[in-house]
Structures are given as structure tokens and as C-alpha cells.
């Protein structure tokens, strides 16, 4: 029997046949009507685009994908990247081709995108409470594992699937006070697990949780909150084992976004087991980091374990490009990129370089700051005594939080390198791919 593809290679390849037009704000007007493949064959460069613009760096994407895949393999940990970060089957393919177990998603609409592109192993990091979604998941010919955090959710799924022979695999989600979803405490989670074990249409296959909602820093207090929560996840797993509530010979324990995945492995790796030594189920540990493949120049740059360790940190794989549309008073420039174009929820864009044209030589932009953003504009302050800024100048911006960058673009050009040429160097950046997103 042939092993199913992790993702449909033909569906991903078919994106090259998509026609580019006015609906894709990143696409140059001169390329209207061409296909993705034709656009790349024409050897476009950054200079062919207009602003505002979001670009990706090919070298950073490859390095980041390789880095975490190797890190997980060395530790015997599964990776199911959170695909909601990019909603790009092309980037999911990069992750899956490097050995990822599957793709994690957040809601029903995202699951439908993944199945359209033939993703075989999926994790819904949420509870199924929409009857339409419950029935759809039950009808899929693929592995879709979801979460439950209350007896009420178990009862809802049971009633929705009554009269069918469907059985859904679920993880019991442990939460914490002040966190997001999840049963509040080990005792409450055990009650949910007992309800699953007694149900006709559910099978308990593990424990899930998300530590990222409990801390936003890597200081002692933040790390203590994360580690304490992870210890509770381990305790829950041990109690489930002792009570014999797992309904499968293979169990998954999963946590870990892009900020604390090292702590997840430190605390939870001892649960990994083949089952041979205990006579119980085999146990895998799975992290779900999603932002790592893109990384950033803001929140994740500061909090990523690799940044904190100072050992081969991830590389910023996305940048914004904006043009000065007004310089109305000394020390103030208005740029043509705003909330509709660039992320701002985890820190404002960071001015890095400036030059007279897009794709041309640029100089470091020292001391400049984005102080606020409107829907379509950014306010950049600078020292007029040391920096000259003119209407038409182009600014490269470092960005924070890829999760709220990608949703603003249906197509994102990938540059061979997003590093601007130095002053006096007329070199331009080549476009090597176009990334399609489906939000």
C-alpha cells in the first residue's frame, strides 16, 4: 500500500498556474494577467514592486526551517507547526518535508484549507463545538485530532454524532487560571477524561495545553509560570495513565509555541516512552511552534529560546517596505504603510534602512522610530540634524509578530535576500518565489 503524501504535491504545485491581477496588492500593475510561473520566469526584482510591500527572505526561511527540524530530531520530539501563522500550503510543505508530523490549525475554516491541499495529519488546537464542524471532521479520510476541555463539549459531540459509527480522537486540554481555554486544574481535566472514556464517539489519545498565554516575558516570573503549568500537564498525564483512561496504544502530549518550546521539552521530555518498559501506551511529546519559520525583528527576536541562549538564533524572515509620502514638518515623515499592511499588535515596525528607490542602495536609518500607525499610514520620527528624509524615499522596516503580518497579504514575494545593497552598490534583490496565503 502506498503511504499517503503528507501534503498534496500536485495541489501545491498548481499554485504556479494561478493568475495574478489587481486582487493581489503585492503584484506589480505591469504583471497583471500573468501567472505565478510566468512572473517568476520573467526574473523580477524588488525594484519592480510598489509600496507598501511585505517580503520574505528565502535564506532565512530555509535556515529557520532546518534549525528547528534538527533541534526536534536531536531530542526525539515531534513537531506539528501551527499553520495559522502563515496559512500558506507552500510553507507547510517546507515544514512537512523536513519531518513534521503534521500541521496544527485553530478553527474549522483553516482545517478546510488544509484538507483542500491534502494535508493528512492535522491537529485542531481547539474544541469542536460547531455541529457542522463536528460532522465534517467525522467525515474526513485523514487524521484530525482535536481538544476537549469540558464535560459539556464531550456531551455536545456525543449528541451531534448520535446514530453514527464515527469516533473522533481527542486530547484533554489543561488550562490555568488567567489563561485561555482548558480545564481549570488537574481535577477538572480528569473529569473531562472520564467523560471521554465513557463516551461512544470519542477516544482519548493524549493531553494538550498552551503555555504561551500564561506569560509574555522570559524573566524569572514568566518562566516560573510556564514551568509550573507544564509540571501540571505532566501530573495530569501520569494520573491518566494510572487510571487507565487513555483509549489508544499511542499517546501524544503536546504544548509549545515559538516562545517557550525549550521549557516544554525540558519539563515534559521524561514522559516520552515506547511503552515497552511500562506495558502501557507509547508516549510522544509534540511541540507546535509556528512563528519560528518566519521569526521577526520584535517579539520573537526577544523571547525565542535560541535568542535567549545566543546560540544560532532564528533569522528575521520578513520585512516591510514603505515610501515617504509626506515630510510635513522637521523630524516627521509619513509613510504609506499602516495597519492594513503591517503588524502592530506586538510592537510597532522598526525603521532599519532608507534609500531613494525600492531595490536600490540603502543606508542604515539610525535613531528613527515609528511612533504610531493609522489604517494606511505610519508616523516616523527622526533627527533632522543627522538624517535627511525626502518624499519618495523608501524605508525598510523590521516587523514584529508574523501571525498578524501574513493575514494582510494574499501573495508575498520571496527575495533571494532581503538585505539592501550598501550605498554605492546598485545591486537589486531577485524574486525567487511567490507565497500564497489563504486566510
Short mmCIF file of C-alpha atoms in Angstrom, two decimals:
data_model
loop_
_atom_site.label_atom_id
_atom_site.label_comp_id
_atom_site.label_asym_id
_atom_site.label_seq_id
_atom_site.Cartn_x
_atom_site.Cartn_y
_atom_site.Cartn_z
CA UNK A 1 0.00 0.00 0.00
CA UNK A 2 1.32 3.44 -0.89
CA UNK A 3 1.87 5.83 2.02
CA UNK A 4 -0.28 8.96 1.57
CA UNK A 5 1.58 12.20 0.91
CA UNK A 6 1.90 14.46 3.92
CA UNK A 7 0.52 17.21 1.67
CA UNK A 8 -0.60 17.02 -1.95
CA UNK A 9 2.43 17.89 -4.08
CA UNK A 10 0.22 18.44 -7.11
CA UNK A 11 -2.09 20.84 -5.27
CA UNK A 12 0.85 22.90 -4.04
CA UNK A 13 2.46 22.87 -7.49
CA UNK A 14 -0.81 24.02 -9.07
CA UNK A 15 -0.44 27.36 -7.32
CA UNK A 16 2.08 28.23 -10.03
CA UNK A 17 -0.81 28.30 -12.52
CA UNK A 18 -2.77 30.92 -10.60
CA UNK A 19 -3.31 34.18 -12.44
CA UNK A 20 -2.04 37.36 -10.81
CA UNK A 21 -4.09 40.54 -11.05
CA UNK A 22 -5.46 43.59 -9.28
CA UNK A 23 -6.81 41.49 -6.40
CA UNK A 24 -3.26 40.88 -5.15
CA UNK A 25 -1.93 44.16 -3.81
CA UNK A 26 1.70 42.99 -3.85
CA UNK A 27 1.64 42.22 -7.58
CA UNK A 28 3.04 44.98 -9.84
CA UNK A 29 0.45 46.52 -12.15
CA UNK A 30 2.70 45.62 -15.10
CA UNK A 31 2.32 41.92 -14.23
CA UNK A 32 -1.47 41.95 -14.31
CA UNK A 33 -2.80 38.85 -16.07
CA UNK A 34 0.37 36.77 -15.84
CA UNK A 35 0.54 33.52 -13.91
CA UNK A 36 2.71 32.84 -10.90
CA UNK A 37 5.04 30.72 -13.06
CA UNK A 38 5.24 33.34 -15.81
CA UNK A 39 6.00 36.03 -13.25
CA UNK A 40 8.95 34.08 -11.88
CA UNK A 41 10.18 33.24 -15.39
CA UNK A 42 10.34 36.96 -16.14
CA UNK A 43 13.05 37.34 -13.47
CA UNK A 44 11.51 40.14 -11.47
CA UNK A 45 13.36 42.03 -8.77
CA UNK A 46 12.35 44.11 -5.78
CA UNK A 47 12.57 47.24 -7.93
CA UNK A 48 9.55 46.07 -9.95
CA UNK A 49 7.20 46.34 -6.94
CA UNK A 50 5.34 49.22 -5.40
CA UNK A 51 4.90 50.19 -1.77
CA UNK A 52 3.56 49.31 0.70
CA UNK A 53 5.04 45.82 0.49
CA UNK A 54 5.76 42.76 2.63
CA UNK A 55 8.58 40.47 1.52
CA UNK A 56 10.14 37.25 2.77
CA UNK A 57 13.81 36.27 2.82
CA UNK A 58 14.50 32.88 1.20
CA UNK A 59 17.69 32.23 3.11
CA UNK A 60 16.05 32.96 6.45
CA UNK A 61 13.08 30.67 5.72
CA UNK A 62 15.34 27.74 4.84
CA UNK A 63 17.68 28.30 7.79
CA UNK A 64 14.83 28.58 10.29
CA UNK A 65 13.02 25.52 8.97
CA UNK A 66 16.23 23.48 9.10
CA UNK A 67 17.16 24.73 12.56
CA UNK A 68 14.02 23.65 14.41
CA UNK A 69 13.65 20.40 12.47
CA UNK A 70 17.16 19.39 13.51
CA UNK A 71 16.58 20.51 17.10
CA UNK A 72 13.44 18.35 17.38
CA UNK A 73 15.07 15.36 15.74
CA UNK A 74 18.01 15.52 18.15
CA UNK A 75 15.61 15.36 21.11
CA UNK A 76 13.15 12.82 19.74
CA UNK A 77 10.33 15.36 19.79
CA UNK A 78 7.52 15.61 17.23
CA UNK A 79 6.73 18.92 15.54
CA UNK A 80 3.26 19.92 14.34
CA UNK A 81 3.78 23.58 13.32
CA UNK A 82 0.88 25.91 13.93
CA UNK A 83 -0.16 26.62 10.35
CA UNK A 84 -2.40 29.55 11.27
CA UNK A 85 0.74 31.72 11.41
CA UNK A 86 1.16 31.70 7.64
CA UNK A 87 -1.88 29.87 6.20
CA UNK A 88 0.45 29.04 3.33
CA UNK A 89 0.47 25.48 1.96
CA UNK A 90 3.83 26.22 0.33
CA UNK A 91 5.39 26.92 3.71
CA UNK A 92 3.56 23.98 5.31
CA UNK A 93 5.17 21.85 2.61
CA UNK A 94 8.62 23.09 3.67
CA UNK A 95 7.86 22.10 7.25
CA UNK A 96 6.35 18.72 6.39
CA UNK A 97 9.20 17.85 4.03
CA UNK A 98 11.58 18.27 6.98
CA UNK A 99 9.77 15.63 9.00
CA UNK A 100 6.95 17.49 10.75
CA UNK A 101 4.23 15.11 12.00
CA UNK A 102 1.50 17.30 10.54
CA UNK A 103 0.03 20.78 10.75
CA UNK A 104 -1.79 22.38 13.69
CA UNK A 105 -4.67 24.75 13.00
CA UNK A 106 -7.04 26.89 15.04
CA UNK A 107 -10.52 26.62 13.50
CA UNK A 108 -12.83 24.89 11.06
CA UNK A 109 -12.15 27.24 8.14
CA UNK A 110 -8.40 26.59 8.44
CA UNK A 111 -8.97 22.84 8.53
CA UNK A 112 -10.86 23.10 5.24
CA UNK A 113 -7.91 24.89 3.62
CA UNK A 114 -5.53 22.20 4.82
CA UNK A 115 -7.69 19.36 3.51
CA UNK A 116 -8.08 21.14 0.16
CA UNK A 117 -4.29 20.86 -0.12
CA UNK A 118 -4.28 17.26 1.01
CA UNK A 119 -2.66 17.62 4.44
CA UNK A 120 -3.06 14.18 6.05
CA UNK A 121 -2.21 14.73 9.72
CA UNK A 122 -3.94 17.65 11.40
CA UNK A 123 -4.37 18.88 14.94
CA UNK A 124 -7.11 21.33 15.83
CA UNK A 125 -5.79 23.28 18.82
CA UNK A 126 -9.31 23.98 19.95
CA UNK A 127 -12.55 22.26 20.89
CA UNK A 128 -15.10 21.24 18.28
CA UNK A 129 -18.39 22.87 19.32
CA UNK A 130 -19.92 23.75 15.93
CA UNK A 131 -22.14 20.82 14.82
CA UNK A 132 -21.21 21.43 11.16
CA UNK A 133 -17.52 21.20 12.03
CA UNK A 134 -18.01 18.09 14.15
CA UNK A 135 -19.76 16.25 11.33
CA UNK A 136 -17.24 17.46 8.74
CA UNK A 137 -14.29 16.21 10.80
CA UNK A 138 -16.05 12.87 11.28
CA UNK A 139 -16.44 12.52 7.52
CA UNK A 140 -12.78 13.21 6.63
CA UNK A 141 -10.45 10.49 5.40
CA UNK A 142 -7.47 11.80 7.35
CA UNK A 143 -6.14 12.08 10.88
CA UNK A 144 -7.68 15.06 12.69
CA UNK A 145 -7.05 15.25 16.43
CA UNK A 146 -8.93 17.93 18.38
CA UNK A 147 -9.11 19.08 22.00
CA UNK A 148 -11.79 18.92 24.71
CA UNK A 149 -11.80 20.94 27.92
CA UNK A 150 -15.23 20.34 29.43
CA UNK A 151 -17.79 17.62 30.01
CA UNK A 152 -20.24 19.84 28.13
CA UNK A 153 -18.10 19.67 24.99
CA UNK A 154 -17.97 15.88 25.26
CA UNK A 155 -21.75 15.77 25.54
CA UNK A 156 -22.17 18.10 22.57
CA UNK A 157 -20.00 15.93 20.30
CA UNK A 158 -21.78 12.80 21.52
CA UNK A 159 -25.20 14.21 20.69
CA UNK A 160 -24.06 15.50 17.29
CA UNK A 161 -22.69 12.12 16.27
CA UNK A 162 -25.52 10.06 17.78
CA UNK A 163 -26.68 7.34 15.44
CA UNK A 164 -23.36 7.21 13.57
CA UNK A 165 -20.36 4.93 13.96
CA UNK A 166 -17.89 7.84 13.95
CA UNK A 167 -15.17 8.03 16.60
CA UNK A 168 -13.09 11.19 16.96
CA UNK A 169 -9.66 11.26 18.60
CA UNK A 170 -9.28 13.98 21.23
CA UNK A 171 -6.74 15.35 23.68
CA UNK A 172 -7.91 16.62 27.05
CA UNK A 173 -6.79 20.23 27.38
CA UNK A 174 -5.40 21.51 30.65
CA UNK A 175 -5.73 25.22 31.26
CA UNK A 176 -4.75 27.51 34.09
CA UNK A 177 -6.25 30.46 35.93
CA UNK A 178 -5.83 33.57 33.81
CA UNK A 179 -5.08 31.52 30.72
CA UNK A 180 -7.23 30.90 27.68
CA UNK A 181 -9.15 27.65 27.12
CA UNK A 182 -8.55 24.42 29.01
CA UNK A 183 -9.95 22.67 32.06
CA UNK A 184 -9.04 24.66 35.15
CA UNK A 185 -6.90 22.27 37.10
CA UNK A 186 -5.90 18.62 37.01
CA UNK A 187 -9.05 17.52 38.82
CA UNK A 188 -11.35 19.19 36.29
CA UNK A 189 -9.31 17.72 33.42
CA UNK A 190 -9.67 14.24 34.94
CA UNK A 191 -13.44 14.70 34.97
CA UNK A 192 -13.31 15.54 31.25
CA UNK A 193 -11.14 12.49 30.58
CA UNK A 194 -13.60 10.21 32.40
CA UNK A 195 -16.42 11.61 30.27
CA UNK A 196 -14.41 10.86 27.14
CA UNK A 197 -13.63 7.33 28.30
CA UNK A 198 -17.35 6.71 28.87
CA UNK A 199 -18.40 8.16 25.53
CA UNK A 200 -19.32 6.24 22.40
CA UNK A 201 -17.89 8.65 19.83
CA UNK A 202 -14.64 9.88 21.38
CA UNK A 203 -11.28 8.29 22.11
CA UNK A 204 -8.76 9.91 24.46
CA UNK A 205 -5.30 9.95 22.88
CA UNK A 206 -3.40 12.47 24.97
CA UNK A 207 -3.02 15.74 26.82
CA UNK A 208 -2.77 19.23 25.32
CA UNK A 209 -2.11 22.73 26.53
CA UNK A 210 -0.75 26.14 25.65
CA UNK A 211 1.74 27.79 27.96
CA UNK A 212 2.12 30.96 25.88
CA UNK A 213 -0.99 32.62 27.29
CA UNK A 214 0.41 32.46 30.83
CA UNK A 215 3.50 34.61 30.25
CA UNK A 216 4.74 37.20 27.84
CA UNK A 217 8.30 37.54 29.06
CA UNK A 218 11.33 35.36 29.70
CA UNK A 219 12.08 36.78 33.15
CA UNK A 220 12.04 34.64 36.29
CA UNK A 221 8.35 35.20 36.95
CA UNK A 222 7.32 34.40 33.38
CA UNK A 223 9.40 31.24 33.20
CA UNK A 224 8.19 30.09 36.61
CA UNK A 225 4.57 30.38 35.49
CA UNK A 226 5.30 28.42 32.32
CA UNK A 227 7.25 25.68 34.07
CA UNK A 228 4.68 25.29 36.82
CA UNK A 229 1.93 24.84 34.26
CA UNK A 230 3.97 22.29 32.30
CA UNK A 231 4.57 20.34 35.51
CA UNK A 232 0.80 20.18 35.97
CA UNK A 233 0.47 18.82 32.42
CA UNK A 234 2.89 16.06 33.31
CA UNK A 235 0.96 15.30 36.51
CA UNK A 236 -2.28 15.07 34.55
CA UNK A 237 -0.70 12.62 32.10
CA UNK A 238 0.58 10.45 34.95
CA UNK A 239 -2.86 10.36 36.59
CA UNK A 240 -4.49 9.44 33.28
CA UNK A 241 -2.03 6.58 32.88
CA UNK A 242 -2.64 5.35 36.41
CA UNK A 243 -6.41 5.47 35.88
CA UNK A 244 -6.20 3.68 32.55
CA UNK A 245 -8.24 6.37 30.80
CA UNK A 246 -6.32 6.51 27.54
CA UNK A 247 -8.22 4.80 24.74
CA UNK A 248 -5.30 4.21 22.42
CA UNK A 249 -1.95 2.45 22.35
CA UNK A 250 -0.31 5.66 21.21
CA UNK A 251 -0.47 8.87 23.24
CA UNK A 252 0.53 12.47 22.41
CA UNK A 253 1.46 15.12 24.98
CA UNK A 254 1.54 18.49 23.25
CA UNK A 255 2.39 22.05 24.21
CA UNK A 256 4.87 24.63 22.97
CA UNK A 257 4.51 27.73 20.85
CA UNK A 258 7.50 29.63 19.49
CA UNK A 259 8.44 31.32 22.77
CA UNK A 260 8.95 28.53 25.34
CA UNK A 261 9.41 25.31 23.41
CA UNK A 262 12.72 24.64 25.17
CA UNK A 263 10.97 24.64 28.56
CA UNK A 264 8.29 22.33 27.18
CA UNK A 265 10.94 19.79 26.23
CA UNK A 266 12.89 20.18 29.48
CA UNK A 267 9.81 19.57 31.64
CA UNK A 268 7.90 17.07 29.52
CA UNK A 269 10.55 15.03 27.67
CA UNK A 270 10.67 12.48 30.53
CA UNK A 271 7.17 11.32 29.56
CA UNK A 272 8.40 10.05 26.17
CA UNK A 273 8.13 6.27 26.15
CA UNK A 274 7.84 3.34 23.78
CA UNK A 275 5.53 1.67 26.30
CA UNK A 276 7.66 -1.44 26.37
CA UNK A 277 9.12 -0.73 29.79
CA UNK A 278 5.76 0.04 31.41
CA UNK A 279 3.38 -2.14 29.43
CA UNK A 280 1.32 0.97 28.76
CA UNK A 281 0.84 3.07 25.64
CA UNK A 282 3.72 4.63 23.76
CA UNK A 283 4.01 8.36 24.50
CA UNK A 284 5.24 11.07 22.16
CA UNK A 285 5.94 14.70 23.01
CA UNK A 286 4.86 17.17 20.34
CA UNK A 287 5.57 20.91 20.11
CA UNK A 288 3.51 23.23 17.91
CA UNK A 289 5.79 26.21 17.17
CA UNK A 290 4.51 28.16 14.16
CA UNK A 291 6.15 31.59 14.04
CA UNK A 292 9.69 30.17 14.01
CA UNK A 293 9.89 29.69 10.23
CA UNK A 294 9.34 33.43 9.72
CA UNK A 295 10.64 34.81 13.04
CA UNK A 296 10.81 38.60 13.39
CA UNK A 297 12.63 41.73 14.49
CA UNK A 298 10.44 42.24 17.55
CA UNK A 299 8.60 39.99 20.00
CA UNK A 300 10.08 36.65 18.92
CA UNK A 301 13.56 38.10 18.45
CA UNK A 302 13.48 38.94 22.14
CA UNK A 303 11.79 35.88 23.60
CA UNK A 304 12.75 32.93 21.37
CA UNK A 305 14.81 30.30 23.22
CA UNK A 306 17.51 30.48 20.58
CA UNK A 307 17.76 34.25 21.01
CA UNK A 308 17.94 33.88 24.79
CA UNK A 309 20.61 31.21 24.53
CA UNK A 310 22.56 33.24 21.99
CA UNK A 311 23.32 30.08 20.03
CA UNK A 312 22.37 30.19 16.33
CA UNK A 313 19.22 32.30 16.74
CA UNK A 314 16.49 32.22 14.13
CA UNK A 315 16.76 34.84 11.38
CA UNK A 316 14.16 37.51 10.68
CA UNK A 317 12.44 36.26 7.53
CA UNK A 318 10.01 39.12 6.83
CA UNK A 319 10.36 42.83 6.19
CA UNK A 320 8.12 45.71 5.31
CA UNK A 321 8.88 48.33 2.68
CA UNK A 322 7.21 51.74 2.81
CA UNK A 323 7.61 55.03 0.95
CA UNK A 324 7.67 58.52 2.35
CA UNK A 325 4.50 60.24 1.09
CA UNK A 326 4.86 63.39 3.15
CA UNK A 327 7.51 65.18 5.19
CA UNK A 328 5.24 67.84 6.66
CA UNK A 329 7.47 69.16 9.44
CA UNK A 330 11.06 68.79 10.65
CA UNK A 331 11.71 65.37 12.10
CA UNK A 332 8.46 63.79 10.92
CA UNK A 333 7.82 61.61 7.88
CA UNK A 334 4.55 59.94 6.93
CA UNK A 335 4.94 56.52 5.31
CA UNK A 336 2.46 54.79 3.01
CA UNK A 337 2.11 51.60 5.12
CA UNK A 338 -0.24 51.21 8.06
CA UNK A 339 -2.38 48.77 9.99
CA UNK A 340 -3.83 47.30 6.79
CA UNK A 341 -0.34 46.37 5.61
CA UNK A 342 1.93 45.64 8.58
CA UNK A 343 1.61 44.03 12.03
CA UNK A 344 1.42 46.32 15.05
CA UNK A 345 -0.10 44.27 17.89
CA UNK A 346 3.22 43.02 19.33
CA UNK A 347 5.25 46.16 18.71
CA UNK A 348 5.37 48.84 16.03
CA UNK A 349 7.51 48.47 12.89
CA UNK A 350 11.19 49.30 13.29
CA UNK A 351 12.86 51.60 10.70
CA UNK A 352 16.12 49.94 9.60
CA UNK A 353 17.30 51.32 6.24
CA UNK A 354 16.46 54.21 3.91
CA UNK A 355 17.20 54.86 0.24
CA UNK A 356 15.91 56.85 -2.71
CA UNK A 357 14.38 53.91 -4.61
CA UNK A 358 12.97 50.46 -3.92
CA UNK A 359 15.53 47.82 -4.75
CA UNK A 360 18.42 50.26 -4.77
CA UNK A 361 21.24 51.01 -2.33
CA UNK A 362 20.19 51.99 1.18
CA UNK A 363 21.83 53.37 4.31
CA UNK A 364 21.17 52.45 7.94
CA UNK A 365 18.41 54.57 9.44
CA UNK A 366 19.77 55.36 12.90
CA UNK A 367 17.58 56.87 15.60
CA UNK A 368 14.34 56.83 13.63
CA UNK A 369 11.17 55.46 15.23
CA UNK A 370 7.63 54.59 14.21
CA UNK A 371 5.53 56.28 16.88
CA UNK A 372 2.03 55.35 15.67
CA UNK A 373 0.16 53.80 12.77
CA UNK A 374 -3.16 54.61 11.11
CA UNK A 375 -5.01 52.33 8.71
CA UNK A 376 -2.84 53.33 5.75
CA UNK A 377 -0.01 55.44 7.24
CA UNK A 378 2.86 55.25 9.70
CA UNK A 379 4.33 58.19 11.60
CA UNK A 380 8.15 58.09 11.59
CA UNK A 381 10.16 60.49 13.70
CA UNK A 382 13.85 61.17 13.09
CA UNK A 383 16.58 63.67 13.90
CA UNK A 384 16.60 66.23 11.08
CA UNK A 385 20.08 67.36 12.14
CA UNK A 386 21.63 63.98 11.31
CA UNK A 387 19.18 62.36 8.89
CA UNK A 388 17.74 63.60 5.62
CA UNK A 389 14.34 62.24 4.60
CA UNK A 390 12.61 63.25 1.37
CA UNK A 391 9.22 62.43 -0.19
CA UNK A 392 9.65 59.29 -2.31
CA UNK A 393 12.36 57.78 -0.13
CA UNK A 394 11.91 54.08 0.69
CA UNK A 395 12.25 52.70 4.22
CA UNK A 396 12.85 49.04 5.07
CA UNK A 397 11.06 48.10 8.26
CA UNK A 398 11.71 45.35 10.75
CA UNK A 399 8.44 43.78 11.88
CA UNK A 400 7.09 42.03 14.96
CA UNK A 401 4.69 39.05 15.00
CA UNK A 402 4.35 37.11 11.73
CA UNK A 403 0.90 35.84 12.74
CA UNK A 404 -0.59 39.29 12.11
CA UNK A 405 1.60 40.11 9.12
CA UNK A 406 0.61 37.32 6.75
CA UNK A 407 -3.14 37.81 7.07
CA UNK A 408 -2.83 41.18 5.34
CA UNK A 409 -1.40 39.76 2.10
CA UNK A 410 -2.76 37.20 -0.38
CA UNK A 411 0.59 36.98 -2.17
CA UNK A 412 4.02 37.68 -0.66
CA UNK A 413 7.17 37.84 -2.80
CA UNK A 414 10.20 35.90 -1.59
CA UNK A 415 13.56 37.58 -2.16
CA UNK A 416 16.83 35.71 -2.56
CA UNK A 417 17.97 38.08 0.19
CA UNK A 418 16.16 40.99 1.77
CA UNK A 419 19.38 42.71 2.81
CA UNK A 420 19.55 46.04 0.96
CA UNK A 421 22.59 46.97 -1.06
CA UNK A 422 25.01 49.34 0.60
CA UNK A 423 25.35 52.93 -0.56
CA UNK A 424 27.12 52.96 -3.89
CA UNK A 425 26.06 49.38 -4.67
CA UNK A 426 23.37 49.26 -7.35
CA UNK A 427 22.59 45.57 -6.80
CA UNK A 428 18.92 44.60 -6.61
CA UNK A 429 17.20 41.72 -4.79
CA UNK A 430 15.86 38.93 -7.01
CA UNK A 431 12.38 37.48 -6.52
CA UNK A 432 12.69 33.69 -6.27
CA UNK A 433 9.12 32.74 -5.33
CA UNK A 434 5.63 33.97 -4.52
CA UNK A 435 3.91 32.74 -1.37
CA UNK A 436 0.10 32.39 -1.50
CA UNK A 437 -1.90 32.69 1.70
CA UNK A 438 -5.46 31.56 2.46
CA UNK A 439 -6.94 33.41 5.44
#
